[in-house]
């Protein structure tokens, strides 16, 4: 049995109409178009930040954030060992030194209880990433960053439209990054944005973004394709979240896979990490959060188990792939490793993800999604 995967990027007529109107108006051929300025205003309203600036990718957004703060040689930046690998590379690229901490097993985002152990006079910033529809423990991270006077950069590239205790993801950091990349919840093929908490922080982005030519631009045609997707983001996030919840309710049918999910509903068992037991590492209350699932994640029993799941998923047309490679084993010449990172390492080897396009199924189709998933689970159970 194979899966009929919903189409992505979306082929909605309103995207065509929006692009066509920008073609007709001539705005497609302009620098500094109104449509791009309006999109920046729209994003700053939606994300409740002082300023939003468009740029060419989520990865470039992080580079601009670091450079705008003149973070470079001699500086350190704390991030999770399990994270989008481009974040580590970008810290290196600007000449700063990555400092790795472990992820919290429930949130798959950096564990705030480990931040103090990572402190040094050279630390300038922390990168906190929300992954797989799970909010990072962003309040606790924010508090420590304020105490230590570290810049908080929030990577919201995967969670556009997620709210945490009623507040949009992307509004907690001093600066935050968004992506309109080809695989993301809102796609322009490529593209990104920077959110700045204050005018003062935004002012520092200007010299990099406007020189006076636009250095990392997003084109008016891309903005035209983005707008209709933003109109429907909340609706689609809701549908994806409902389907994830439904899969979570049926986890008993997939006992060899451990789902990363609402930490209040089911917690990932602490494996062999007794030193996590004494800290107050309770995960955030996800009850009043609206998730945004770019991927939903499970943990396989071993790396070979994961390999067989991914292989067998291909044959069934299920968009399942490996998670990120962990930086846990990265040479200490390239980074500082003040704490052990066992969860990051496990996730780097055993985590696999189902893409958001599969989470767009309607109520009828989701029975077949579950059926294909449980078949896949059963057929690969022996490779544990
Ligand atoms: C995709 C992604 C990025 C980078 O976005 P691009 O626009 O592809 O450069 C950054 N962080 C995370 C967590 C991502 O998933």
mmCIF file of C-alpha atoms and ligand atoms in Angstrom:
data_model
loop_
_atom_site.group_PDB
_atom_site.id
_atom_site.type_symbol
_atom_site.label_atom_id
_atom_site.label_comp_id
_atom_site.label_asym_id
_atom_site.label_seq_id
_atom_site.Cartn_x
_atom_site.Cartn_y
_atom_site.Cartn_z
ATOM 1 C CA UNK A 1 0.000 0.000 0.000
ATOM 2 C CA UNK A 2 1.356 3.416 -0.920
ATOM 3 C CA UNK A 3 0.398 6.827 0.349
ATOM 4 C CA UNK A 4 -1.202 9.569 -1.763
ATOM 5 C CA UNK A 5 0.697 12.571 -0.518
ATOM 6 C CA UNK A 6 -0.948 16.014 -0.661
ATOM 7 C CA UNK A 7 0.776 18.386 -3.083
ATOM 8 C CA UNK A 8 3.431 20.861 -1.921
ATOM 9 C CA UNK A 9 4.228 23.623 -2.760
ATOM 10 C CA UNK A 10 0.528 24.439 -2.977
ATOM 11 C CA UNK A 11 -1.042 24.965 -6.401
ATOM 12 C CA UNK A 12 -3.679 27.391 -5.140
ATOM 13 C CA UNK A 13 -5.130 29.806 -7.730
ATOM 14 C CA UNK A 14 -4.693 32.710 -5.300
ATOM 15 C CA UNK A 15 -0.889 32.362 -5.516
ATOM 16 C CA UNK A 16 -1.123 32.656 -9.305
ATOM 17 C CA UNK A 17 -3.418 35.673 -9.009
ATOM 18 C CA UNK A 18 -1.134 37.389 -6.519
ATOM 19 C CA UNK A 19 1.971 36.838 -8.664
ATOM 20 C CA UNK A 20 0.091 37.959 -11.759
ATOM 21 C CA UNK A 21 -1.031 41.204 -10.186
ATOM 22 C CA UNK A 22 2.597 42.029 -9.310
ATOM 23 C CA UNK A 23 3.556 41.208 -12.881
ATOM 24 C CA UNK A 24 0.839 43.461 -14.241
ATOM 25 C CA UNK A 25 1.646 46.375 -11.933
ATOM 26 C CA UNK A 26 5.304 46.339 -12.918
ATOM 27 C CA UNK A 27 6.372 45.992 -9.264
ATOM 28 C CA UNK A 28 8.189 42.796 -10.196
ATOM 29 C CA UNK A 29 10.867 44.907 -11.875
ATOM 30 C CA UNK A 30 11.524 47.346 -9.012
ATOM 31 C CA UNK A 31 14.034 47.746 -6.241
ATOM 32 C CA UNK A 32 12.407 48.728 -2.899
ATOM 33 C CA UNK A 33 8.920 47.687 -4.037
ATOM 34 C CA UNK A 34 5.864 48.515 -1.976
ATOM 35 C CA UNK A 35 4.888 44.848 -1.843
ATOM 36 C CA UNK A 36 8.122 43.990 -0.003
ATOM 37 C CA UNK A 37 7.714 46.917 2.404
ATOM 38 C CA UNK A 38 4.122 45.874 3.078
ATOM 39 C CA UNK A 39 5.196 42.296 3.730
ATOM 40 C CA UNK A 40 7.738 43.529 6.281
ATOM 41 C CA UNK A 41 4.977 45.490 8.046
ATOM 42 C CA UNK A 42 2.695 42.473 7.952
ATOM 43 C CA UNK A 43 5.355 40.216 9.478
ATOM 44 C CA UNK A 44 6.204 42.652 12.261
ATOM 45 C CA UNK A 45 2.487 42.889 13.142
ATOM 46 C CA UNK A 46 1.930 39.149 12.980
ATOM 47 C CA UNK A 47 5.044 38.331 15.001
ATOM 48 C CA UNK A 48 4.578 41.229 17.437
ATOM 49 C CA UNK A 49 8.099 42.557 16.979
ATOM 50 C CA UNK A 50 9.233 46.144 16.471
ATOM 51 C CA UNK A 51 10.631 45.488 13.015
ATOM 52 C CA UNK A 52 10.739 42.743 10.371
ATOM 53 C CA UNK A 53 13.243 42.800 7.511
ATOM 54 C CA UNK A 54 13.132 40.502 4.507
ATOM 55 C CA UNK A 55 16.248 38.730 3.288
ATOM 56 C CA UNK A 56 17.295 35.928 0.974
ATOM 57 C CA UNK A 57 17.221 32.914 3.347
ATOM 58 C CA UNK A 58 16.895 31.762 6.938
ATOM 59 C CA UNK A 59 20.576 30.872 6.943
ATOM 60 C CA UNK A 60 21.543 34.356 5.739
ATOM 61 C CA UNK A 61 19.241 35.819 8.410
ATOM 62 C CA UNK A 62 21.359 34.209 11.137
ATOM 63 C CA UNK A 63 24.572 35.419 9.526
ATOM 64 C CA UNK A 64 23.189 38.967 9.331
ATOM 65 C CA UNK A 65 22.033 38.779 12.973
ATOM 66 C CA UNK A 66 25.500 37.751 14.165
ATOM 67 C CA UNK A 67 27.358 40.242 11.978
ATOM 68 C CA UNK A 68 25.022 43.085 12.944
ATOM 69 C CA UNK A 69 25.981 42.470 16.575
ATOM 70 C CA UNK A 70 29.651 42.308 15.553
ATOM 71 C CA UNK A 71 29.946 38.793 16.875
ATOM 72 C CA UNK A 72 33.137 37.323 15.456
ATOM 73 C CA UNK A 73 36.648 36.152 16.343
ATOM 74 C CA UNK A 74 37.151 35.850 20.108
ATOM 75 C CA UNK A 75 33.414 35.530 20.768
ATOM 76 C CA UNK A 76 31.446 32.440 21.662
ATOM 77 C CA UNK A 77 27.884 31.495 20.737
ATOM 78 C CA UNK A 78 25.957 28.802 22.624
ATOM 79 C CA UNK A 79 23.723 26.466 20.658
ATOM 80 C CA UNK A 80 22.382 22.931 20.888
ATOM 81 C CA UNK A 81 24.514 20.080 19.565
ATOM 82 C CA UNK A 82 21.357 18.804 17.862
ATOM 83 C CA UNK A 83 20.262 21.721 15.693
ATOM 84 C CA UNK A 84 19.993 22.776 12.077
ATOM 85 C CA UNK A 85 23.655 22.236 11.040
ATOM 86 C CA UNK A 86 23.679 25.519 9.127
ATOM 87 C CA UNK A 87 23.520 27.357 12.462
ATOM 88 C CA UNK A 88 26.789 25.821 13.661
ATOM 89 C CA UNK A 89 28.410 26.541 10.285
ATOM 90 C CA UNK A 90 27.234 30.148 10.347
ATOM 91 C CA UNK A 91 28.713 30.737 13.802
ATOM 92 C CA UNK A 92 32.009 29.364 12.458
ATOM 93 C CA UNK A 93 31.712 31.417 9.286
ATOM 94 C CA UNK A 94 31.628 34.718 11.169
ATOM 95 C CA UNK A 95 34.729 33.575 13.067
ATOM 96 C CA UNK A 96 33.051 32.939 16.427
ATOM 97 C CA UNK A 97 33.332 29.703 18.389
ATOM 98 C CA UNK A 98 30.289 27.449 18.815
ATOM 99 C CA UNK A 99 29.678 26.231 22.387
ATOM 100 C CA UNK A 100 27.579 23.083 22.442
ATOM 101 C CA UNK A 101 24.979 22.144 25.033
ATOM 102 C CA UNK A 102 22.568 19.228 24.978
ATOM 103 C CA UNK A 103 18.929 19.341 23.977
ATOM 104 C CA UNK A 104 16.131 18.636 26.407
ATOM 105 C CA UNK A 105 14.685 15.242 25.449
ATOM 106 C CA UNK A 106 11.077 16.475 25.398
ATOM 107 C CA UNK A 107 11.549 19.635 23.399
ATOM 108 C CA UNK A 108 14.518 18.672 21.166
ATOM 109 C CA UNK A 109 15.745 22.201 21.849
ATOM 110 C CA UNK A 110 18.545 23.421 24.066
ATOM 111 C CA UNK A 111 18.154 22.602 27.737
ATOM 112 C CA UNK A 112 18.181 25.857 29.728
ATOM 113 C CA UNK A 113 19.504 24.017 32.775
ATOM 114 C CA UNK A 114 22.797 23.521 30.965
ATOM 115 C CA UNK A 115 23.329 27.174 30.021
ATOM 116 C CA UNK A 116 25.095 28.155 33.244
ATOM 117 C CA UNK A 117 27.642 25.365 32.790
ATOM 118 C CA UNK A 118 28.367 26.779 29.330
ATOM 119 C CA UNK A 119 28.928 30.357 30.505
ATOM 120 C CA UNK A 120 32.240 32.122 29.933
ATOM 121 C CA UNK A 121 33.273 35.773 29.577
ATOM 122 C CA UNK A 122 33.482 35.217 25.807
ATOM 123 C CA UNK A 123 29.855 34.157 25.332
ATOM 124 C CA UNK A 124 27.914 36.840 23.450
ATOM 125 C CA UNK A 125 24.821 35.048 22.210
ATOM 126 C CA UNK A 126 22.567 31.996 22.448
ATOM 127 C CA UNK A 127 20.730 30.450 19.499
ATOM 128 C CA UNK A 128 17.480 28.709 20.517
ATOM 129 C CA UNK A 129 15.697 26.718 17.818
ATOM 130 C CA UNK A 130 12.115 25.436 17.857
ATOM 131 C CA UNK A 131 11.909 22.070 16.109
ATOM 132 C CA UNK A 132 9.192 19.581 15.122
ATOM 133 C CA UNK A 133 6.304 21.641 16.423
ATOM 134 C CA UNK A 134 7.692 21.646 19.965
ATOM 135 C CA UNK A 135 8.250 24.985 21.668
ATOM 136 C CA UNK A 136 11.733 25.451 23.124
ATOM 137 C CA UNK A 137 11.784 26.370 26.832
ATOM 138 C CA UNK A 138 12.062 29.900 25.620
ATOM 139 C CA UNK A 139 10.985 31.715 28.813
ATOM 140 C CA UNK A 140 13.696 30.024 30.864
ATOM 141 C CA UNK A 141 16.268 30.635 28.130
ATOM 142 C CA UNK A 142 15.185 34.298 27.863
ATOM 143 C CA UNK A 143 15.575 34.766 31.626
ATOM 144 C CA UNK A 144 19.122 33.393 31.677
ATOM 145 C CA UNK A 145 20.099 35.468 28.633
ATOM 146 C CA UNK A 146 18.820 38.600 30.407
ATOM 147 C CA UNK A 147 20.744 37.755 33.570
ATOM 148 C CA UNK A 148 23.949 37.073 31.653
ATOM 149 C CA UNK A 149 23.455 39.925 29.158
ATOM 150 C CA UNK A 150 23.625 37.491 26.256
ATOM 151 C CA UNK A 151 21.848 38.203 22.993
ATOM 152 C CA UNK A 152 19.067 35.682 22.339
ATOM 153 C CA UNK A 153 18.616 34.682 18.711
ATOM 154 C CA UNK A 154 15.456 32.656 18.196
ATOM 155 C CA UNK A 155 15.405 30.348 15.199
ATOM 156 C CA UNK A 156 11.730 30.186 14.208
ATOM 157 C CA UNK A 157 12.422 28.911 10.673
ATOM 158 C CA UNK A 158 10.442 25.704 11.246
ATOM 159 C CA UNK A 159 7.553 27.042 13.254
ATOM 160 C CA UNK A 160 6.032 29.950 11.401
ATOM 161 C CA UNK A 161 2.719 30.765 13.110
ATOM 162 C CA UNK A 162 3.379 28.839 16.327
ATOM 163 C CA UNK A 163 2.298 30.576 19.531
ATOM 164 C CA UNK A 164 3.699 29.848 22.978
ATOM 165 C CA UNK A 165 1.409 30.844 25.847
ATOM 166 C CA UNK A 166 -0.370 33.111 23.396
ATOM 167 C CA UNK A 167 2.806 34.813 22.170
ATOM 168 C CA UNK A 168 4.204 34.230 18.654
ATOM 169 C CA UNK A 169 7.386 32.179 18.304
ATOM 170 C CA UNK A 170 9.888 34.663 16.929
ATOM 171 C CA UNK A 171 8.944 37.403 19.402
ATOM 172 C CA UNK A 172 10.946 36.048 22.347
ATOM 173 C CA UNK A 173 14.434 36.561 20.922
ATOM 174 C CA UNK A 174 16.244 39.886 20.627
ATOM 175 C CA UNK A 175 16.492 38.837 17.016
ATOM 176 C CA UNK A 176 14.695 35.945 15.323
ATOM 177 C CA UNK A 177 15.057 34.196 11.995
ATOM 178 C CA UNK A 178 12.329 33.025 9.611
ATOM 179 C CA UNK A 179 12.662 30.999 6.423
ATOM 180 C CA UNK A 180 10.639 30.971 3.205
ATOM 181 C CA UNK A 181 12.786 28.132 1.855
ATOM 182 C CA UNK A 182 11.482 25.573 -0.609
ATOM 183 C CA UNK A 183 10.546 22.996 2.008
ATOM 184 C CA UNK A 184 9.119 25.338 4.640
ATOM 185 C CA UNK A 185 5.549 26.005 5.812
ATOM 186 C CA UNK A 186 5.494 29.201 3.773
ATOM 187 C CA UNK A 187 7.602 28.809 0.658
ATOM 188 C CA UNK A 188 8.996 31.200 -1.890
ATOM 189 C CA UNK A 189 11.532 28.677 -3.161
ATOM 190 C CA UNK A 190 14.058 30.563 -1.105
ATOM 191 C CA UNK A 191 13.837 33.553 1.179
ATOM 192 C CA UNK A 192 13.885 34.572 4.798
ATOM 193 C CA UNK A 193 13.305 37.327 7.299
ATOM 194 C CA UNK A 194 14.790 38.831 10.439
ATOM 195 C CA UNK A 195 12.628 39.948 13.321
ATOM 196 C CA UNK A 196 14.008 42.552 15.731
ATOM 197 C CA UNK A 197 12.572 43.110 19.203
ATOM 198 C CA UNK A 198 13.507 46.810 19.222
ATOM 199 C CA UNK A 199 14.187 49.664 16.804
ATOM 200 C CA UNK A 200 17.682 49.860 18.265
ATOM 201 C CA UNK A 201 18.456 46.248 17.285
ATOM 202 C CA UNK A 202 16.840 46.774 13.894
ATOM 203 C CA UNK A 203 18.958 49.864 13.238
ATOM 204 C CA UNK A 204 22.081 47.711 13.367
ATOM 205 C CA UNK A 205 20.737 45.534 10.543
ATOM 206 C CA UNK A 206 20.546 48.519 8.196
ATOM 207 C CA UNK A 207 24.255 48.852 7.330
ATOM 208 C CA UNK A 208 24.320 45.178 6.318
ATOM 209 C CA UNK A 209 21.027 45.012 4.452
ATOM 210 C CA UNK A 210 21.031 48.446 2.788
ATOM 211 C CA UNK A 211 24.415 49.589 1.471
ATOM 212 C CA UNK A 212 22.442 51.382 -0.250
ATOM 213 C CA UNK A 213 21.914 48.502 -2.678
ATOM 214 C CA UNK A 214 20.004 45.595 -1.170
ATOM 215 C CA UNK A 215 22.614 43.002 -0.274
ATOM 216 C CA UNK A 216 20.482 39.993 0.660
ATOM 217 C CA UNK A 217 17.202 40.771 -1.093
ATOM 218 C CA UNK A 218 13.880 39.008 -1.338
ATOM 219 C CA UNK A 219 12.248 39.798 -4.691
ATOM 220 C CA UNK A 220 8.756 41.315 -5.154
ATOM 221 C CA UNK A 221 7.600 38.166 -7.001
ATOM 222 C CA UNK A 222 8.574 36.104 -3.978
ATOM 223 C CA UNK A 223 6.652 38.444 -1.680
ATOM 224 C CA UNK A 224 3.650 37.997 -3.991
ATOM 225 C CA UNK A 225 3.826 34.207 -3.586
ATOM 226 C CA UNK A 226 4.228 34.488 0.196
ATOM 227 C CA UNK A 227 1.171 36.666 0.931
ATOM 228 C CA UNK A 228 -1.589 34.163 0.073
ATOM 229 C CA UNK A 229 0.225 31.486 2.069
ATOM 230 C CA UNK A 230 0.325 33.728 5.145
ATOM 231 C CA UNK A 231 -3.445 34.217 4.734
ATOM 232 C CA UNK A 232 -3.975 30.486 5.213
ATOM 233 C CA UNK A 233 -1.128 29.698 7.619
ATOM 234 C CA UNK A 234 -3.217 29.478 10.792
ATOM 235 C CA UNK A 235 -5.810 27.263 9.087
ATOM 236 C CA UNK A 236 -3.169 24.837 7.784
ATOM 237 C CA UNK A 237 -1.197 24.848 11.044
ATOM 238 C CA UNK A 238 -4.413 23.866 12.756
ATOM 239 C CA UNK A 239 -5.024 20.989 10.364
ATOM 240 C CA UNK A 240 -1.439 19.738 10.705
ATOM 241 C CA UNK A 241 -1.642 19.936 14.497
ATOM 242 C CA UNK A 242 -4.935 18.032 14.545
ATOM 243 C CA UNK A 243 -3.385 15.272 12.428
ATOM 244 C CA UNK A 244 -0.315 15.082 14.672
ATOM 245 C CA UNK A 245 -2.590 14.825 17.690
ATOM 246 C CA UNK A 246 -4.514 12.070 15.983
ATOM 247 C CA UNK A 247 -1.311 10.149 15.177
ATOM 248 C CA UNK A 248 -0.268 10.649 18.780
ATOM 249 C CA UNK A 249 -3.560 9.151 19.946
ATOM 250 C CA UNK A 250 -2.737 6.083 17.843
ATOM 251 C CA UNK A 251 0.843 5.660 19.017
ATOM 252 C CA UNK A 252 -0.046 2.398 20.728
ATOM 253 C CA UNK A 253 -0.169 0.868 17.240
ATOM 254 C CA UNK A 254 3.513 1.823 16.758
ATOM 255 C CA UNK A 255 5.235 0.622 19.945
ATOM 256 C CA UNK A 256 8.731 0.576 18.404
ATOM 257 C CA UNK A 257 8.596 4.280 17.562
ATOM 258 C CA UNK A 258 8.712 6.976 20.218
ATOM 259 C CA UNK A 259 6.937 10.123 19.142
ATOM 260 C CA UNK A 260 8.255 13.560 20.053
ATOM 261 C CA UNK A 261 5.070 15.248 21.165
ATOM 262 C CA UNK A 262 3.326 17.484 23.631
ATOM 263 C CA UNK A 263 5.473 17.055 26.731
ATOM 264 C CA UNK A 264 2.461 17.332 29.030
ATOM 265 C CA UNK A 265 0.774 14.436 27.316
ATOM 266 C CA UNK A 266 3.657 11.970 27.326
ATOM 267 C CA UNK A 267 7.216 12.526 28.405
ATOM 268 C CA UNK A 268 10.274 11.024 26.799
ATOM 269 C CA UNK A 269 11.713 8.714 29.468
ATOM 270 C CA UNK A 270 15.042 9.894 30.851
ATOM 271 C CA UNK A 271 17.373 7.217 29.640
ATOM 272 C CA UNK A 272 20.725 7.056 31.377
ATOM 273 C CA UNK A 273 21.081 10.678 32.349
ATOM 274 C CA UNK A 274 20.696 10.828 36.154
ATOM 275 C CA UNK A 275 22.279 14.307 36.326
ATOM 276 C CA UNK A 276 19.159 15.709 34.663
ATOM 277 C CA UNK A 277 16.987 14.417 37.488
ATOM 278 C CA UNK A 278 17.805 17.006 40.126
ATOM 279 C CA UNK A 279 17.323 20.139 37.998
ATOM 280 C CA UNK A 280 13.845 21.603 37.551
ATOM 281 C CA UNK A 281 13.722 20.825 33.878
ATOM 282 C CA UNK A 282 9.979 20.738 33.454
ATOM 283 C CA UNK A 283 9.013 21.493 29.890
ATOM 284 C CA UNK A 284 6.768 24.445 29.029
ATOM 285 C CA UNK A 285 3.040 24.161 29.317
ATOM 286 C CA UNK A 286 2.074 23.334 25.769
ATOM 287 C CA UNK A 287 -1.648 23.466 26.499
ATOM 288 C CA UNK A 288 -2.067 27.092 25.574
ATOM 289 C CA UNK A 289 0.295 26.879 22.629
ATOM 290 C CA UNK A 290 -0.724 26.573 18.998
ATOM 291 C CA UNK A 291 1.891 24.381 17.352
ATOM 292 C CA UNK A 292 3.220 24.663 13.808
ATOM 293 C CA UNK A 293 4.504 21.367 12.455
ATOM 294 C CA UNK A 294 7.102 21.613 9.718
ATOM 295 C CA UNK A 295 8.018 18.054 10.581
ATOM 296 C CA UNK A 296 6.800 15.649 13.177
ATOM 297 C CA UNK A 297 9.458 13.437 14.734
ATOM 298 C CA UNK A 298 9.892 9.946 16.130
ATOM 299 C CA UNK A 299 12.852 8.156 17.664
ATOM 300 C CA UNK A 300 13.772 4.742 16.261
ATOM 301 C CA UNK A 301 15.418 2.099 18.415
ATOM 302 C CA UNK A 302 18.765 2.272 16.651
ATOM 303 C CA UNK A 303 20.450 3.829 13.662
ATOM 304 C CA UNK A 304 19.952 0.678 11.542
ATOM 305 C CA UNK A 305 16.304 0.643 12.539
ATOM 306 C CA UNK A 306 16.020 4.238 11.314
ATOM 307 C CA UNK A 307 17.766 3.398 8.036
ATOM 308 C CA UNK A 308 15.316 0.610 7.308
ATOM 309 C CA UNK A 309 12.333 2.846 8.168
ATOM 310 C CA UNK A 310 13.516 5.581 5.781
ATOM 311 C CA UNK A 311 14.187 3.067 3.018
ATOM 312 C CA UNK A 312 10.826 1.356 3.411
ATOM 313 C CA UNK A 313 9.039 4.717 3.563
ATOM 314 C CA UNK A 314 10.367 5.601 0.094
ATOM 315 C CA UNK A 315 8.708 2.522 -1.371
ATOM 316 C CA UNK A 316 5.406 3.673 0.122
ATOM 317 C CA UNK A 317 5.677 7.263 -1.070
ATOM 318 C CA UNK A 318 5.802 8.516 2.534
ATOM 319 C CA UNK A 319 7.876 11.698 2.943
ATOM 320 C CA UNK A 320 10.024 10.414 5.821
ATOM 321 C CA UNK A 321 13.671 11.297 6.302
ATOM 322 C CA UNK A 322 16.465 11.446 8.843
ATOM 323 C CA UNK A 323 16.709 14.276 11.365
ATOM 324 C CA UNK A 324 19.818 16.443 11.631
ATOM 325 C CA UNK A 325 23.306 15.171 12.128
ATOM 326 C CA UNK A 326 24.360 15.991 15.682
ATOM 327 C CA UNK A 327 27.481 18.075 16.303
ATOM 328 C CA UNK A 328 28.133 16.002 19.463
ATOM 329 C CA UNK A 329 31.205 14.353 17.988
ATOM 330 C CA UNK A 330 32.575 17.538 16.488
ATOM 331 C CA UNK A 331 36.266 18.098 17.173
ATOM 332 C CA UNK A 332 37.033 20.294 20.188
ATOM 333 C CA UNK A 333 39.227 22.350 17.884
ATOM 334 C CA UNK A 334 36.043 23.582 16.203
ATOM 335 C CA UNK A 335 33.849 24.073 19.244
ATOM 336 C CA UNK A 336 33.765 24.120 23.038
ATOM 337 C CA UNK A 337 31.900 21.283 24.746
ATOM 338 C CA UNK A 338 31.311 22.169 28.393
ATOM 339 C CA UNK A 339 28.701 19.443 28.991
ATOM 340 C CA UNK A 340 27.939 15.946 27.760
ATOM 341 C CA UNK A 341 25.413 15.848 24.904
ATOM 342 C CA UNK A 342 23.936 12.317 24.989
ATOM 343 C CA UNK A 343 20.419 13.233 23.867
ATOM 344 C CA UNK A 344 21.761 15.168 20.902
ATOM 345 C CA UNK A 345 23.857 12.201 19.920
ATOM 346 C CA UNK A 346 20.947 9.777 20.209
ATOM 347 C CA UNK A 347 18.670 12.060 18.209
ATOM 348 C CA UNK A 348 21.365 12.519 15.559
ATOM 349 C CA UNK A 349 21.420 8.759 15.052
ATOM 350 C CA UNK A 350 17.837 7.700 15.676
ATOM 351 C CA UNK A 351 15.454 10.583 15.012
ATOM 352 C CA UNK A 352 13.355 10.529 11.856
ATOM 353 C CA UNK A 353 10.765 12.957 10.586
ATOM 354 C CA UNK A 354 7.548 12.965 8.607
ATOM 355 C CA UNK A 355 7.226 16.023 6.374
ATOM 356 C CA UNK A 356 4.448 18.568 6.809
ATOM 357 C CA UNK A 357 2.916 17.856 3.392
ATOM 358 C CA UNK A 358 1.735 14.472 4.720
ATOM 359 C CA UNK A 359 0.158 16.262 7.682
ATOM 360 C CA UNK A 360 -2.169 18.153 5.345
ATOM 361 C CA UNK A 361 -4.377 15.093 4.826
ATOM 362 C CA UNK A 362 -8.098 15.540 5.359
ATOM 363 C CA UNK A 363 -10.193 13.451 7.736
ATOM 364 C CA UNK A 364 -10.738 10.677 5.158
ATOM 365 C CA UNK A 365 -7.138 10.477 4.004
ATOM 366 C CA UNK A 366 -5.679 10.331 7.479
ATOM 367 C CA UNK A 367 -6.921 6.796 8.039
ATOM 368 C CA UNK A 368 -4.831 5.728 5.085
ATOM 369 C CA UNK A 369 -1.853 7.729 6.438
ATOM 370 C CA UNK A 370 -2.092 5.846 9.713
ATOM 371 C CA UNK A 371 -2.503 2.545 7.913
ATOM 372 C CA UNK A 372 0.627 3.092 5.810
ATOM 373 C CA UNK A 373 2.566 4.249 8.876
ATOM 374 C CA UNK A 374 1.594 1.223 10.974
ATOM 375 C CA UNK A 375 2.424 -1.140 8.099
ATOM 376 C CA UNK A 376 5.789 0.572 7.792
ATOM 377 C CA UNK A 377 6.255 0.252 11.548
ATOM 378 C CA UNK A 378 5.422 -3.466 11.530
ATOM 379 C CA UNK A 379 7.517 -4.279 8.457
ATOM 380 C CA UNK A 380 10.615 -2.651 9.945
ATOM 381 C CA UNK A 381 10.131 -3.865 13.528
ATOM 382 C CA UNK A 382 12.476 -6.806 13.035
ATOM 383 C CA UNK A 383 15.417 -4.531 12.176
ATOM 384 C CA UNK A 384 15.419 -3.031 15.671
HETATM 385 C C1 LIG B 1 15.355 25.544 7.110
HETATM 386 C C2 LIG B 1 15.950 25.974 8.385
HETATM 387 C C3 LIG B 1 16.837 27.044 8.454
HETATM 388 C C4 LIG B 1 17.394 27.754 7.250
HETATM 389 O O1 LIG B 1 16.512 28.217 6.372
HETATM 390 P P1 LIG B 1 16.903 28.473 4.811
HETATM 391 O O2 LIG B 1 15.954 29.517 4.399
HETATM 392 O O3 LIG B 1 16.731 27.169 4.141
HETATM 393 O O4 LIG B 1 18.316 28.945 4.777
HETATM 394 C C5 LIG B 1 17.305 27.436 9.683
HETATM 395 N N1 LIG B 1 16.925 26.805 10.800
HETATM 396 C C6 LIG B 1 16.079 25.760 10.782
HETATM 397 C C7 LIG B 1 15.696 25.119 12.071
HETATM 398 C C8 LIG B 1 15.576 25.306 9.582
HETATM 399 O O5 LIG B 1 14.750 24.244 9.560
#
